[in-house]
Amino acid sequence: MMKHPTRRKLLQVAISGVSGLWAGNRLHAAEADPRVRGPFPILSTPFTESGAVDYEVLANQARFVDWGGCPGMIWPQSGDSVDLLTMDEKLRGMEVLAETSRGFKTSALCLGVQGKDTEEMLVYARHAEKLAPTAIISRPPDSGRTEDDLRQYWRELAKIAKRPVLFQTTGGVAYKGPVPSVKLMIELAKEFPHFGYIKEEAAPIIARTKELCAAKPTIRRVFSARGAHGWLYESHLGTEGLITERAVYADVLTRIWDLMQSSKDPDTVRDIYAKLLLLFNLGQHLPGGDLRGFQLHLWKKRGVFKNMISRQYGPNRSIPDKPIFSELNLTADEIAEIDFRFEALRPYLKAERR
């Protein structure tokens, strides 16, 4: 009669298996953080009439996103905050959002930590760590010229960060280096348990998205980006959320995400998404661009922003020494068109906040 293994032997085998797995790739034991998933819209930086950062409105915008039900939010990350704010303004904004987020019911806070070089990035990273957000996000440094520059930059970040770190695969307007390869993303995810969360927006988008999603669970999460224009398709390929400057649609993004998760009503997903794209199309026709632009009118319409003032880049997308700011002026027919298209989303909006 065959004897069953003793309990001690079974335990030894189990321990040996786990030890071997950890030694071969210690990240297999690190699961993706469940809080870092879903739509994490980037907050648009609000400004006062004098062109200063309006921290009161920034906090109210964060409350709006939490009210809208999004799993998370990010700041500073877009050009209006990463390139056109001073270090002191960004550090102060981080503090305001960290304090505001303590009262959130739903949304996790993710703070942006990037710089023109490693030294500057580490200033933001150390400050963010003191504020203890749920996650942080970082894009390539402006000074990066080779993939090894990126590798060393993010390895230095790994020494500071104690929470999930998202990588944005494109740099800012001053960045002239390479797109970080999928191979590098996987390498760093294997090396550091809190890496492997990717905001993918570098070409070729679809090929890279497929490759990253195929590398799960070493790659923890892949997020769609690019203004949400490819979100639906990319979600079918395995992305698990969205990162882009679309916070004014927080309640709508949440509705789409919940329906994506349930898979019970594809007709409604198609309907909401099509109506969002109908709005986004205005970015090709109205002043101000695709991500901020006419959305400032909607921020005012939804009772969050007080004006449509933005800081601007200098000639040839240069970063000016002193802030350049102006208010977006829309004609009556432009406003009518925005409102006409926004009205299509009315059935999917939450009841207006009191």
Tab-separated table of C-alpha atoms in Angstrom:
chain	number	residue	atom	x	y	z
A	1	MET	CA	0.000	0.000	0.000
A	2	MET	CA	1.382	3.453	-1.025
A	3	LYS	CA	2.104	5.703	1.885
A	4	HIS	CA	0.973	9.342	1.806
A	5	PRO	CA	3.703	11.997	2.243
A	6	THR	CA	4.130	13.189	5.771
A	7	ARG	CA	2.879	16.645	6.712
A	8	ARG	CA	6.467	17.776	7.274
A	9	LYS	CA	7.525	16.677	3.772
A	10	LEU	CA	4.578	18.469	2.209
A	11	LEU	CA	5.496	21.618	4.073
A	12	GLN	CA	9.132	21.322	2.974
A	13	VAL	CA	8.078	20.911	-0.652
A	14	ALA	CA	5.791	23.928	-0.437
A	15	ILE	CA	8.469	26.102	1.136
A	16	SER	CA	11.020	24.935	-1.397
A	17	GLY	CA	8.674	25.774	-4.272
A	18	VAL	CA	7.927	29.238	-2.984
A	19	SER	CA	11.611	29.920	-2.298
A	20	GLY	CA	12.570	28.848	-5.780
A	21	LEU	CA	9.890	31.033	-7.331
A	22	TRP	CA	10.999	34.042	-5.300
A	23	ALA	CA	14.650	33.474	-6.152
A	24	GLY	CA	13.913	33.111	-9.863
A	25	ASN	CA	11.635	36.138	-10.073
A	26	ARG	CA	10.676	37.685	-6.751
A	27	LEU	CA	7.947	39.752	-8.380
A	28	HIS	CA	5.764	36.748	-9.071
A	29	ALA	CA	4.867	36.974	-5.385
A	30	ALA	CA	3.883	40.667	-5.703
A	31	GLU	CA	0.312	41.100	-6.859
A	32	ALA	CA	-0.976	44.233	-8.522
A	33	ASP	CA	-2.413	46.760	-6.102
A	34	PRO	CA	-6.228	46.558	-6.441
A	35	ARG	CA	-6.508	50.307	-5.800
A	36	VAL	CA	-4.500	51.134	-8.945
A	37	ARG	CA	-7.009	50.146	-11.587
A	38	GLY	CA	-9.737	51.832	-13.607
A	39	PRO	CA	-10.014	55.433	-14.809
A	40	PHE	CA	-7.452	57.738	-13.159
A	41	PRO	CA	-8.156	61.070	-14.876
A	42	ILE	CA	-5.495	63.770	-14.750
A	43	LEU	CA	-6.633	66.975	-13.097
A	44	SER	CA	-6.507	70.168	-15.179
A	45	THR	CA	-4.683	72.946	-13.347
A	46	PRO	CA	-6.997	75.912	-12.578
A	47	PHE	CA	-5.708	79.477	-12.461
A	48	THR	CA	-6.854	82.727	-10.924
A	49	GLU	CA	-7.455	85.941	-12.871
A	50	SER	CA	-3.834	86.905	-12.184
A	51	GLY	CA	-2.497	83.646	-13.617
A	52	ALA	CA	-1.616	82.079	-10.255
A	53	VAL	CA	-2.542	78.472	-9.445
A	54	ASP	CA	-6.005	78.382	-7.867
A	55	TYR	CA	-5.490	75.793	-5.145
A	56	GLU	CA	-9.045	76.136	-3.862
A	57	VAL	CA	-10.457	75.159	-7.250
A	58	LEU	CA	-7.828	72.413	-7.597
A	59	ALA	CA	-9.110	70.881	-4.355
A	60	ASN	CA	-12.719	71.253	-5.490
A	61	GLN	CA	-11.865	69.574	-8.782
A	62	ALA	CA	-10.428	66.631	-6.858
A	63	ARG	CA	-13.638	66.417	-4.819
A	64	PHE	CA	-15.600	66.431	-8.073
A	65	VAL	CA	-13.651	63.419	-9.367
A	66	ASP	CA	-14.223	61.567	-6.104
A	67	TRP	CA	-17.933	62.460	-6.268
A	68	GLY	CA	-17.957	61.146	-9.836
A	69	GLY	CA	-16.803	57.771	-8.536
A	70	CYS	CA	-13.490	57.398	-10.367
A	71	PRO	CA	-11.133	54.918	-8.683
A	72	GLY	CA	-8.338	57.480	-8.772
A	73	MET	CA	-6.925	60.770	-10.028
A	74	ILE	CA	-3.508	62.160	-10.955
A	75	TRP	CA	-1.709	65.512	-10.590
A	76	PRO	CA	0.619	67.079	-11.663
A	77	GLN	CA	0.989	65.299	-14.979
A	78	SER	CA	-0.206	67.268	-18.013
A	79	GLY	CA	1.914	69.954	-19.643
A	80	ASP	CA	-0.056	72.719	-17.931
A	81	SER	CA	1.227	71.437	-14.605
A	82	VAL	CA	4.469	69.587	-15.312
A	83	ASP	CA	6.107	72.105	-17.653
A	84	LEU	CA	4.424	75.423	-16.858
A	85	LEU	CA	4.374	75.455	-13.050
A	86	THR	CA	7.250	76.277	-10.725
A	87	MET	CA	8.614	73.682	-8.345
A	88	ASP	CA	7.055	75.499	-5.394
A	89	GLU	CA	3.655	75.529	-7.109
A	90	LYS	CA	3.800	71.801	-7.766
A	91	LEU	CA	4.931	70.950	-4.244
A	92	ARG	CA	2.176	73.130	-2.783
A	93	GLY	CA	-0.442	71.577	-5.049
A	94	MET	CA	0.616	68.109	-3.943
A	95	GLU	CA	0.106	69.136	-0.327
A	96	VAL	CA	-3.335	70.570	-1.032
A	97	LEU	CA	-4.456	67.395	-2.798
A	98	ALA	CA	-3.014	65.114	-0.121
A	99	GLU	CA	-4.968	67.008	2.520
A	100	THR	CA	-8.132	67.048	0.391
A	101	SER	CA	-7.934	63.339	-0.420
A	102	ARG	CA	-8.152	62.356	3.236
A	103	GLY	CA	-11.891	62.868	2.990
A	104	PHE	CA	-12.396	60.926	-0.238
A	105	LYS	CA	-14.936	58.122	-0.367
A	106	THR	CA	-13.745	56.485	-3.586
A	107	SER	CA	-10.753	57.973	-5.368
A	108	ALA	CA	-7.111	57.157	-4.750
A	109	LEU	CA	-4.572	59.948	-5.179
A	110	CYS	CA	-1.615	59.505	-7.522
A	111	LEU	CA	1.052	62.232	-7.569
A	112	GLY	CA	3.316	62.993	-10.520
A	113	VAL	CA	7.061	62.924	-9.867
A	114	GLN	CA	9.137	63.842	-12.899
A	115	GLY	CA	11.838	66.340	-13.637
A	116	LYS	CA	14.297	67.593	-16.185
A	117	ASP	CA	16.842	65.257	-14.569
A	118	THR	CA	17.183	62.741	-11.763
A	119	GLU	CA	17.997	65.336	-9.127
A	120	GLU	CA	14.832	67.313	-9.793
A	121	MET	CA	12.669	64.187	-9.978
A	122	LEU	CA	13.930	63.036	-6.576
A	123	VAL	CA	12.827	66.331	-4.994
A	124	TYR	CA	9.263	65.598	-6.064
A	125	ALA	CA	9.529	61.913	-5.191
A	126	ARG	CA	10.706	62.604	-1.638
A	127	HIS	CA	7.946	65.173	-1.165
A	128	ALA	CA	5.316	62.782	-2.520
A	129	GLU	CA	6.483	60.004	-0.235
A	130	LYS	CA	6.044	62.272	2.791
A	131	LEU	CA	2.453	62.894	1.678
A	132	ALA	CA	1.804	59.143	1.248
A	133	PRO	CA	-0.522	59.017	-1.795
A	134	THR	CA	-1.774	55.669	-3.042
A	135	ALA	CA	0.584	55.767	-6.030
A	136	ILE	CA	2.995	57.946	-7.981
A	137	ILE	CA	3.592	58.353	-11.700
A	138	SER	CA	6.717	59.373	-13.612
A	139	ARG	CA	7.567	60.108	-17.238
A	140	PRO	CA	11.057	60.092	-18.857
A	141	PRO	CA	13.383	62.942	-17.803
A	142	ASP	CA	13.851	65.858	-20.176
A	143	SER	CA	17.609	65.233	-20.030
A	144	GLY	CA	17.328	61.558	-21.019
A	145	ARG	CA	19.056	60.651	-24.274
A	146	THR	CA	19.416	56.863	-24.109
A	147	GLU	CA	17.404	53.994	-22.729
A	148	ASP	CA	20.080	53.472	-20.102
A	149	ASP	CA	19.440	57.053	-18.947
A	150	LEU	CA	15.828	56.047	-18.336
A	151	ARG	CA	16.864	52.845	-16.599
A	152	GLN	CA	19.108	54.675	-14.149
A	153	TYR	CA	16.569	57.471	-13.617
A	154	TRP	CA	13.807	55.052	-12.635
A	155	ARG	CA	16.159	52.909	-10.566
A	156	GLU	CA	16.916	55.994	-8.487
A	157	LEU	CA	13.171	56.527	-8.105
A	158	ALA	CA	12.821	52.929	-6.907
A	159	LYS	CA	15.110	53.737	-3.970
A	160	ILE	CA	12.687	56.438	-2.781
A	161	ALA	CA	9.252	55.106	-3.717
A	162	LYS	CA	7.399	52.825	-1.336
A	163	ARG	CA	4.158	52.540	-3.282
A	164	PRO	CA	3.018	51.574	-6.807
A	165	VAL	CA	4.872	53.511	-9.512
A	166	LEU	CA	3.261	54.119	-12.889
A	167	PHE	CA	5.429	54.787	-15.928
A	168	GLN	CA	4.303	57.151	-18.676
A	169	THR	CA	5.966	55.990	-21.883
A	170	THR	CA	6.235	59.438	-23.485
A	171	GLY	CA	8.138	62.493	-22.279
A	172	GLY	CA	7.350	66.190	-22.333
A	173	VAL	CA	7.949	68.756	-25.059
A	174	ALA	CA	11.649	69.039	-24.136
A	175	TYR	CA	12.280	65.274	-24.215
A	176	LYS	CA	14.376	64.107	-27.190
A	177	GLY	CA	15.258	60.605	-26.015
A	178	PRO	CA	13.914	57.209	-27.066
A	179	VAL	CA	10.591	55.632	-26.253
A	180	PRO	CA	11.245	53.251	-23.346
A	181	SER	CA	11.047	49.743	-24.760
A	182	VAL	CA	8.608	47.136	-23.539
A	183	LYS	CA	11.681	45.066	-22.669
A	184	LEU	CA	12.828	47.813	-20.282
A	185	MET	CA	9.366	48.018	-18.680
A	186	ILE	CA	9.448	44.283	-18.031
A	187	GLU	CA	13.045	44.389	-16.783
A	188	LEU	CA	12.251	47.063	-14.198
A	189	ALA	CA	9.031	45.330	-13.171
A	190	LYS	CA	11.023	42.178	-12.438
A	191	GLU	CA	13.581	44.151	-10.475
A	192	PHE	CA	11.182	46.176	-8.317
A	193	PRO	CA	7.910	44.848	-6.829
A	194	HIS	CA	6.237	48.287	-6.913
A	195	PHE	CA	6.934	48.881	-10.637
A	196	GLY	CA	5.102	47.419	-13.629
A	197	TYR	CA	2.162	49.839	-13.919
A	198	ILE	CA	2.238	51.369	-17.399
A	199	LYS	CA	0.467	54.343	-18.982
A	200	GLU	CA	0.967	53.339	-22.595
A	201	GLU	CA	0.792	56.125	-25.181
A	202	ALA	CA	3.858	55.574	-27.368
A	203	ALA	CA	3.692	54.351	-30.955
A	204	PRO	CA	3.063	51.728	-32.126
A	205	ILE	CA	0.270	51.799	-29.537
A	206	ILE	CA	-1.566	48.594	-30.359
A	207	ALA	CA	1.528	46.434	-30.782
A	208	ARG	CA	3.027	47.719	-27.525
A	209	THR	CA	-0.264	47.335	-25.675
A	210	LYS	CA	-0.550	43.711	-26.765
A	211	GLU	CA	3.041	42.979	-25.764
A	212	LEU	CA	2.657	44.587	-22.340
A	213	CYS	CA	-0.648	42.848	-21.621
A	214	ALA	CA	0.928	39.527	-22.608
A	215	ALA	CA	3.620	40.144	-19.983
A	216	LYS	CA	1.187	40.085	-17.050
A	217	PRO	CA	1.502	39.379	-14.155
A	218	THR	CA	5.090	40.697	-14.250
A	219	ILE	CA	3.534	43.793	-15.776
A	220	ARG	CA	0.919	44.661	-13.166
A	221	ARG	CA	-1.424	46.949	-15.088
A	222	VAL	CA	-1.581	48.561	-18.502
A	223	PHE	CA	-3.573	51.793	-18.794
A	224	SER	CA	-4.956	53.337	-21.949
A	225	ALA	CA	-4.140	57.008	-22.550
A	226	ARG	CA	-4.081	59.271	-25.662
A	227	GLY	CA	-7.120	61.314	-24.674
A	228	ALA	CA	-9.287	58.171	-24.375
A	229	HIS	CA	-9.581	57.951	-28.170
A	230	GLY	CA	-8.473	54.295	-28.166
A	231	TRP	CA	-9.795	53.270	-24.753
A	232	LEU	CA	-12.565	50.947	-25.920
A	233	TYR	CA	-10.410	48.990	-28.370
A	234	GLU	CA	-7.453	48.851	-26.010
A	235	SER	CA	-9.675	47.623	-23.168
A	236	HIS	CA	-10.545	44.630	-25.340
A	237	LEU	CA	-6.806	43.959	-25.648
A	238	GLY	CA	-6.320	43.904	-21.886
A	239	THR	CA	-5.857	47.461	-20.591
A	240	GLU	CA	-7.369	47.944	-17.151
A	241	GLY	CA	-8.075	51.622	-16.922
A	242	LEU	CA	-7.540	55.034	-18.424
A	243	ILE	CA	-5.129	57.893	-17.701
A	244	THR	CA	-5.736	61.174	-19.481
A	245	GLU	CA	-6.813	64.771	-18.860
A	246	ARG	CA	-10.571	64.031	-18.952
A	247	ALA	CA	-11.490	64.684	-15.322
A	248	VAL	CA	-14.517	66.815	-16.227
A	249	TYR	CA	-16.179	63.576	-17.382
A	250	ALA	CA	-15.413	61.697	-14.142
A	251	ASP	CA	-18.948	60.366	-13.630
A	252	VAL	CA	-19.197	59.291	-17.278
A	253	LEU	CA	-15.817	57.525	-17.195
A	254	THR	CA	-16.920	55.709	-14.056
A	255	ARG	CA	-20.141	54.593	-15.744
A	256	ILE	CA	-18.214	53.219	-18.729
A	257	TRP	CA	-15.707	51.471	-16.461
A	258	ASP	CA	-18.421	49.815	-14.373
A	259	LEU	CA	-20.140	48.574	-17.520
A	260	MET	CA	-16.840	47.302	-18.915
A	261	GLN	CA	-16.332	45.305	-15.731
A	262	SER	CA	-19.787	43.764	-15.768
A	263	SER	CA	-19.807	42.984	-19.524
A	264	LYS	CA	-23.606	42.932	-19.271
A	265	ASP	CA	-24.576	45.886	-21.445
A	266	PRO	CA	-22.272	46.372	-24.460
A	267	ASP	CA	-24.897	48.487	-26.235
A	268	THR	CA	-24.753	51.115	-23.505
A	269	VAL	CA	-20.940	51.065	-23.493
A	270	ARG	CA	-20.936	51.725	-27.225
A	271	ASP	CA	-23.531	54.471	-26.862
A	272	ILE	CA	-21.740	56.382	-24.086
A	273	TYR	CA	-18.339	56.006	-25.690
A	274	ALA	CA	-19.599	57.165	-29.080
A	275	LYS	CA	-21.119	60.273	-27.505
A	276	LEU	CA	-17.876	61.008	-25.665
A	277	LEU	CA	-15.936	60.754	-28.924
A	278	LEU	CA	-18.465	63.096	-30.531
A	279	LEU	CA	-17.486	65.668	-27.899
A	280	PHE	CA	-13.761	64.968	-28.157
A	281	ASN	CA	-13.967	65.597	-31.902
A	282	LEU	CA	-14.492	69.284	-31.113
A	283	GLY	CA	-10.824	69.467	-30.158
A	284	GLN	CA	-10.065	69.411	-33.891
A	285	HIS	CA	-12.294	72.404	-34.594
A	286	LEU	CA	-12.247	74.716	-31.580
A	287	PRO	CA	-9.365	76.719	-30.071
A	288	GLY	CA	-7.383	75.390	-27.113
A	289	GLY	CA	-6.592	71.857	-28.236
A	290	ASP	CA	-8.012	68.440	-27.495
A	291	LEU	CA	-7.439	67.912	-23.768
A	292	ARG	CA	-7.959	71.275	-22.090
A	293	GLY	CA	-9.450	73.764	-24.532
A	294	PHE	CA	-13.229	73.650	-24.789
A	295	GLN	CA	-13.392	71.379	-21.728
A	296	LEU	CA	-12.799	74.541	-19.674
A	297	HIS	CA	-16.301	75.632	-20.658
A	298	LEU	CA	-17.630	72.324	-19.327
A	299	TRP	CA	-15.691	72.785	-16.081
A	300	LYS	CA	-17.511	76.081	-15.617
A	301	LYS	CA	-20.806	74.545	-16.706
A	302	ARG	CA	-20.419	71.821	-14.080
A	303	GLY	CA	-19.748	74.374	-11.359
A	304	VAL	CA	-16.074	73.643	-10.673
A	305	PHE	CA	-13.936	76.216	-12.513
A	306	LYS	CA	-14.432	79.973	-12.181
A	307	ASN	CA	-12.820	80.945	-15.487
A	308	MET	CA	-11.162	79.569	-18.634
A	309	ILE	CA	-7.652	80.865	-17.974
A	310	SER	CA	-4.636	78.759	-18.944
A	311	ARG	CA	-0.878	79.125	-18.963
A	312	GLN	CA	0.718	78.885	-22.374
A	313	TYR	CA	3.949	77.614	-23.889
A	314	GLY	CA	6.270	80.067	-25.582
A	315	PRO	CA	7.164	80.116	-29.301
A	316	ASN	CA	7.701	76.646	-30.801
A	317	ARG	CA	6.355	74.972	-27.641
A	318	SER	CA	9.199	76.353	-25.557
A	319	ILE	CA	8.902	76.665	-21.787
A	320	PRO	CA	8.856	80.395	-20.940
A	321	ASP	CA	10.950	81.902	-18.154
A	322	LYS	CA	7.897	83.714	-16.805
A	323	PRO	CA	4.280	82.527	-16.941
A	324	ILE	CA	2.293	83.420	-20.038
A	325	PHE	CA	-1.428	83.158	-19.475
A	326	SER	CA	-4.625	84.019	-21.289
A	327	GLU	CA	-8.331	83.268	-21.160
A	328	LEU	CA	-10.024	81.114	-23.747
A	329	ASN	CA	-12.645	83.072	-25.645
A	330	LEU	CA	-15.381	81.066	-27.318
A	331	THR	CA	-17.939	82.469	-29.693
A	332	ALA	CA	-21.665	82.000	-29.151
A	333	ASP	CA	-21.873	79.384	-31.910
A	334	GLU	CA	-18.879	77.470	-30.469
A	335	ILE	CA	-20.497	77.371	-27.032
A	336	ALA	CA	-23.775	76.252	-28.572
A	337	GLU	CA	-22.019	73.372	-30.325
A	338	ILE	CA	-20.265	72.253	-27.131
A	339	ASP	CA	-23.544	72.328	-25.208
A	340	PHE	CA	-25.380	70.522	-28.022
A	341	ARG	CA	-22.931	67.606	-27.943
A	342	PHE	CA	-22.619	67.551	-24.156
A	343	GLU	CA	-26.400	67.237	-23.899
A	344	ALA	CA	-26.118	63.767	-25.460
A	345	LEU	CA	-24.347	62.640	-22.279
A	346	ARG	CA	-27.136	63.904	-20.034
A	347	PRO	CA	-28.628	60.422	-19.384
A	348	TYR	CA	-25.244	59.222	-18.135
A	349	LEU	CA	-24.373	62.102	-15.807
A	350	LYS	CA	-24.792	61.903	-12.076
A	351	ALA	CA	-27.329	64.286	-10.552
A	352	GLU	CA	-25.720	67.693	-10.105
A	353	ARG	CA	-23.837	68.135	-6.872
A	354	ARG	CA	-25.391	70.326	-4.210
